[in-house]
Tab-separated table of C-alpha atoms in Angstrom:
chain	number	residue	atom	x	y	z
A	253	UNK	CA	8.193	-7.986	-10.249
A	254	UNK	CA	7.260	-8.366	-6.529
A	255	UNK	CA	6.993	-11.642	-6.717
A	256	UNK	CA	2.440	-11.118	-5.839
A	257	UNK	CA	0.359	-12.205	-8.390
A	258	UNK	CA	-3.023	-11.401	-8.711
A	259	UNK	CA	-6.079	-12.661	-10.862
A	260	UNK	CA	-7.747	-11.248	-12.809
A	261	UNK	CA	-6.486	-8.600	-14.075
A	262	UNK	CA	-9.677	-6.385	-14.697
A	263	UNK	CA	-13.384	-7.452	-13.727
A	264	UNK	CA	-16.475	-5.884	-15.108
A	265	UNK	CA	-19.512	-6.667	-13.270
A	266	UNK	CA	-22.754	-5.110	-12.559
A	267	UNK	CA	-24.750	-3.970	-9.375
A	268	UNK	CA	-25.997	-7.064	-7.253
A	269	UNK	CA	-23.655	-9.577	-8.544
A	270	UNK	CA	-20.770	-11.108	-6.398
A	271	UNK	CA	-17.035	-11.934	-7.956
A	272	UNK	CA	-13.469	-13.094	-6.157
A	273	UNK	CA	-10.333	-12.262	-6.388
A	274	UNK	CA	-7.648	-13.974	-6.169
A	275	UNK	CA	-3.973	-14.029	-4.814
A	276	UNK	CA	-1.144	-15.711	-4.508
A	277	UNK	CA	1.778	-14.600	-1.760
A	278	UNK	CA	5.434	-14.276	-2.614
A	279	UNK	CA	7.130	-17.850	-1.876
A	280	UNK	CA	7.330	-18.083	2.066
A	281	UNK	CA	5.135	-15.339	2.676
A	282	UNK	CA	2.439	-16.735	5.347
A	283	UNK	CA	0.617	-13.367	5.668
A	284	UNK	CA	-1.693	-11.215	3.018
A	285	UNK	CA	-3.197	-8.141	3.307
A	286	UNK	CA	-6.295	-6.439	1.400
A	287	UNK	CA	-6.466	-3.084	-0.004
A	288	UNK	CA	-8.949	-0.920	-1.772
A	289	UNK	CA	-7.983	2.330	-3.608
A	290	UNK	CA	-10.547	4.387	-4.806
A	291	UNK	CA	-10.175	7.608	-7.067
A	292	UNK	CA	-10.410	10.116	-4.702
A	293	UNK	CA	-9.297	7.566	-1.779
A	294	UNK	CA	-5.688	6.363	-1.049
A	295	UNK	CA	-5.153	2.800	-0.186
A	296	UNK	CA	-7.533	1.544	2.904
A	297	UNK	CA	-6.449	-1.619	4.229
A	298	UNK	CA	-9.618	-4.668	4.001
A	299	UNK	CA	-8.370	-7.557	6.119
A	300	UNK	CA	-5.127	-9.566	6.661
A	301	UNK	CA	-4.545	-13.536	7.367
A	302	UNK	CA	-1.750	-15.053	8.435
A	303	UNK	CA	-0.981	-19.428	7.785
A	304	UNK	CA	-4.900	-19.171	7.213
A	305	UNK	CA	-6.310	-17.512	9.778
A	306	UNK	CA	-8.065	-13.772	9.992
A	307	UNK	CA	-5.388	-11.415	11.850
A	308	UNK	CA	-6.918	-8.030	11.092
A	309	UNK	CA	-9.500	-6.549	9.641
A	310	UNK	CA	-9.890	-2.703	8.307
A	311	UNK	CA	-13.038	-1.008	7.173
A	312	UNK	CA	-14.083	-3.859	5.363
A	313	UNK	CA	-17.862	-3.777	4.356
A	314	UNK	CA	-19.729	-6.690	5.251
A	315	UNK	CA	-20.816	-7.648	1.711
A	316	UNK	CA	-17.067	-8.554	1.615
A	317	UNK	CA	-15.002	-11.398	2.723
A	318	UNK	CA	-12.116	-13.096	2.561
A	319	UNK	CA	-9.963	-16.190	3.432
A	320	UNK	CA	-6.525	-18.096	2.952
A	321	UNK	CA	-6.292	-21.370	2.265
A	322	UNK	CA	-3.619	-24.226	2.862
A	323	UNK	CA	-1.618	-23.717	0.197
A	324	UNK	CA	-1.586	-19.797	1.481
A	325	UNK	CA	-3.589	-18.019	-1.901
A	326	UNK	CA	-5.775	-15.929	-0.674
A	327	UNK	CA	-9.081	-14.786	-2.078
A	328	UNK	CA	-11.774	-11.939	-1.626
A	329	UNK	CA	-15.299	-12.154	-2.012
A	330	UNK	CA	-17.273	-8.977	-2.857
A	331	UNK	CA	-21.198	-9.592	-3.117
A	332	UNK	CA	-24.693	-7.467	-3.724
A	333	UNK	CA	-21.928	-5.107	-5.785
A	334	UNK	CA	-22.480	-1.377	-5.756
A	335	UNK	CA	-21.541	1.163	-8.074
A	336	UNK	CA	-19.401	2.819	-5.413
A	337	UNK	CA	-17.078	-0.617	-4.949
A	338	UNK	CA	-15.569	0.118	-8.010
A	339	UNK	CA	-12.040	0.797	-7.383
A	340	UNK	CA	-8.600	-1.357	-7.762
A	341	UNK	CA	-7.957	-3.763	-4.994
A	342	UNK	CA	-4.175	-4.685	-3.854
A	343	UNK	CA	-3.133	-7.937	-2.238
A	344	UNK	CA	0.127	-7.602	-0.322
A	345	UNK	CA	2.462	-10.506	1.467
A	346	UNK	CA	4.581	-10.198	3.809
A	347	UNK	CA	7.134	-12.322	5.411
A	348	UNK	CA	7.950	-13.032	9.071
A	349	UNK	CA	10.462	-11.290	10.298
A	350	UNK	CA	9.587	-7.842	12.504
A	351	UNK	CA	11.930	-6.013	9.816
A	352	UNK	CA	10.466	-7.349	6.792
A	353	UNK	CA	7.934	-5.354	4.535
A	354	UNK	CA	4.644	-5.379	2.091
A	355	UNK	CA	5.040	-6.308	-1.243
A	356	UNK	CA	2.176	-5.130	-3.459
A	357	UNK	CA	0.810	-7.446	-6.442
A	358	UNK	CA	-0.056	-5.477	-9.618
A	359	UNK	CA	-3.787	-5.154	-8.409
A	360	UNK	CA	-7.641	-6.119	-9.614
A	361	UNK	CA	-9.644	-3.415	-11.183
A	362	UNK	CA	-13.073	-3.780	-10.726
A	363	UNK	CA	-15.901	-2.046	-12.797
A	364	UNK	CA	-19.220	-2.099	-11.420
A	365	UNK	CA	-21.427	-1.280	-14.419
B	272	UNK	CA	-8.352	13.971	12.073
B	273	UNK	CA	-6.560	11.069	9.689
B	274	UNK	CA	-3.774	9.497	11.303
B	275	UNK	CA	-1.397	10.099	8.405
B	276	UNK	CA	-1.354	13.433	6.560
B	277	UNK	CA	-0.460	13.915	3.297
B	278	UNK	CA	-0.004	16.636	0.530
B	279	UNK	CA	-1.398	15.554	-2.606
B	280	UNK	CA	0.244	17.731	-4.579
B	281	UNK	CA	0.118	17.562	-7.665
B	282	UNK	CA	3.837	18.619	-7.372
B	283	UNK	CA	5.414	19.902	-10.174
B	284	UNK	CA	9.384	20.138	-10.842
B	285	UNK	CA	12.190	20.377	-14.026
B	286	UNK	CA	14.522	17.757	-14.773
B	287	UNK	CA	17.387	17.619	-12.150
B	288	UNK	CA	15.305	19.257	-9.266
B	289	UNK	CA	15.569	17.938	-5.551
B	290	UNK	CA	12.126	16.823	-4.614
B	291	UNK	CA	10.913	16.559	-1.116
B	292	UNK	CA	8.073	14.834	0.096
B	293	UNK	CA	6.669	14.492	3.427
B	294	UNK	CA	4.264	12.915	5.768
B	295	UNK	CA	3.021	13.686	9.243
B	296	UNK	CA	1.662	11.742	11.646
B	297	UNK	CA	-0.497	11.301	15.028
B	298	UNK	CA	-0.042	8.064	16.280
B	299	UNK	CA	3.688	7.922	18.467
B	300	UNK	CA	3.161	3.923	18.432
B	301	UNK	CA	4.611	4.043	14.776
B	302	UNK	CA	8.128	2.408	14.122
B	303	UNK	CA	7.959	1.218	10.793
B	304	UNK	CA	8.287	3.843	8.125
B	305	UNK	CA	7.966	2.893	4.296
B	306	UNK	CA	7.556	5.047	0.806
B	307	UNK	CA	6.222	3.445	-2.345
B	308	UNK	CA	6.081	4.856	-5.669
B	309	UNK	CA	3.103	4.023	-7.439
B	310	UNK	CA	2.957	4.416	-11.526
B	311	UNK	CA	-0.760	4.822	-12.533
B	312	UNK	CA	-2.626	1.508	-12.325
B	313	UNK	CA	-0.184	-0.319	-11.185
B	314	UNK	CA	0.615	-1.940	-7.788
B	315	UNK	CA	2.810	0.660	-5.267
B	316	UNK	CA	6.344	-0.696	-5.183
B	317	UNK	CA	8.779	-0.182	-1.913
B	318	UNK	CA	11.051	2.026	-2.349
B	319	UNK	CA	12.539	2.960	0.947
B	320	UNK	CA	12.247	1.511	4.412
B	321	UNK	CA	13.397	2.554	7.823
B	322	UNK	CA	12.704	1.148	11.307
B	323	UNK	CA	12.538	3.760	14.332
B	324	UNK	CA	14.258	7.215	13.528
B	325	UNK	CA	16.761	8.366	11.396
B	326	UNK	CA	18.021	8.356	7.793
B	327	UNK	CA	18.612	5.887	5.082
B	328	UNK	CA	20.096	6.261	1.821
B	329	UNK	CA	19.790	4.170	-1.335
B	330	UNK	CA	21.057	6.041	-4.338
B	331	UNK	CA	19.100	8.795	-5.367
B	332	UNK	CA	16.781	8.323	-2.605
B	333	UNK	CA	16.805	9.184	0.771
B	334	UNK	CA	14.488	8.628	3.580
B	335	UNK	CA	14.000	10.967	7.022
B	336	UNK	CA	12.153	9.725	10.238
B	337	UNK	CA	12.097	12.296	12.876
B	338	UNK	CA	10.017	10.642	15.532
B	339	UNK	CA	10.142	13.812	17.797
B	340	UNK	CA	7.830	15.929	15.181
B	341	UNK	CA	6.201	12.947	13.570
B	342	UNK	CA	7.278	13.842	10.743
B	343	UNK	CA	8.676	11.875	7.720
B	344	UNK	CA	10.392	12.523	4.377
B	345	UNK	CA	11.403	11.219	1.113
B	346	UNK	CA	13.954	13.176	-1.057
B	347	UNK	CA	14.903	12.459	-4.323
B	348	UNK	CA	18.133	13.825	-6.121
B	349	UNK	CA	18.331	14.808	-9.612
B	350	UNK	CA	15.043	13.931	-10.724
B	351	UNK	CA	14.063	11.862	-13.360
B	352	UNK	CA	11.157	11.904	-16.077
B	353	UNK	CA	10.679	8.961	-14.881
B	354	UNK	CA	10.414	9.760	-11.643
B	355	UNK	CA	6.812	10.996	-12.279
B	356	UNK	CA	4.106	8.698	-10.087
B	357	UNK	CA	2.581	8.853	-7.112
B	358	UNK	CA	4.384	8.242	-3.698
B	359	UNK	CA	2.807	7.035	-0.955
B	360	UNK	CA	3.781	6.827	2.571
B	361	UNK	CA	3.022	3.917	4.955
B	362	UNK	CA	3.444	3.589	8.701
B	363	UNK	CA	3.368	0.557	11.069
B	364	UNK	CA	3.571	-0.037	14.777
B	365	UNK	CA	4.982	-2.868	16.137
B	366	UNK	CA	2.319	-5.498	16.454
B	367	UNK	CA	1.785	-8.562	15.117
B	368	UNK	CA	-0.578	-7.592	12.646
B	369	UNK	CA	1.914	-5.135	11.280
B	370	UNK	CA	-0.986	-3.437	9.476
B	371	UNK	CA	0.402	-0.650	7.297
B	372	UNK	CA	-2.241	3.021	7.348
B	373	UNK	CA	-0.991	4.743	4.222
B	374	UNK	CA	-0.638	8.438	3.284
B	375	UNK	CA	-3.144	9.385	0.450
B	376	UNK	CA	-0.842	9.618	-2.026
B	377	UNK	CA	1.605	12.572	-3.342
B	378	UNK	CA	1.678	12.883	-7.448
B	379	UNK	CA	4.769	14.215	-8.784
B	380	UNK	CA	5.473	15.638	-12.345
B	381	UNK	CA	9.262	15.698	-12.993
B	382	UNK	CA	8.936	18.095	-16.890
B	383	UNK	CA	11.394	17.544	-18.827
């Protein structure tokens, strides 16, 4: 157990509708990071915050968005959903030291019917 | 050209086999070097880390950085059944944003 969790488990939506995810950060983490795997794609990083605030950002469509919020959950937005967005999506934290690493939470898949 | 390479394999080995896996890479900025194993559907769990070049050991496991070729590699001793997954490699440079660019994945079959 990395110590990520991630909710819900598995959404099943269909074209044009919008859902969030949802994540919570190991205890002291202050950054998160969003990934997308498709089938035939490996993991392609979405966006990162750190203490709240947008750090990064990937190839993250602009139907999607994020944020982090005080208490340091995190939470992604996908809206207008396409068939193609179907994939699992990863939340990662990651503490503060330039040594420390990404731990993975056990994912979201998403079904876009 | 992506700015980590990876074989996807599928790789398949017996029980007890040495397995190596690699990675190469483009971008000389990178100092952070990671491997995950990833069971199907699940989220990729760490499984080796190294910062800058060199090797690192951790039982079965061992990690290879050679920063020269940009080239990476995981090998794993006496493999396992359960050793079967996906391994992915990651890669950072040292930034803030530490944002990882992953390898697309390596599946191994360890047949027992």
């Amino acid at each position: 157990d990395s110590g990520v969790t991630q909710t819900p488990k598995h959404l099943i939506t269909a074209t044009g509708q919008r859902v969030t995810l949802r994540c919570s950060p190991r205890s002291g983490d202050l950054s998160v990071y969003w990934y997308q795997q498709s089938l035939d794609q490996g993991l392609q990083f979405l966006i990162q915050y750190y203490n709240g605030e947008e750090r990064a950002k990937g190839n993250i469509l602009e139907r999607f968005s994020a944020q982090q919020f005080p208490d340091l959950h995190s939470e992604l937005n996908l809206s207008s959903l396409e068939l193609g967005d179907s994939a699992l999506y990863f939340c990662a934290s990651r503490g503060q030291g330039h040594k420390d690493t990404q731990y993975f939470g056990p994912g979201t898949r998403l079904t876009v019917l | 050209q992506k700015e980590v390479e990876q074989d996807p394999g599928p790789l398949s080995v017996p029980e007890g086999a040495i397995v190596s896996l690699n990675c190469t890479y483009s971008n000389s900025a990178f100092q952070y070097f990671m491997w995950y194993r990833q069971y199907s559907r699940k989220g990729p769990e760490l499984l080796m880390y190294t910062y800058s070049s060199g090797n690192k050991e951790d039982g079965r496991f061992t990690a290879q950085v050679d920063k020269s070729s940009k080239y990476i590699s995981l090998f794993i001793r006496d493999s396992q059944p359960s050793d079967s997954a996906t391994y992915l490699c990651a890669m950072s440079a040292l930034s803030g944003t530490y944002k990882y660019i992953f390898g697309t994945g390596t599946r191994l079959k360890v047949l027992a």
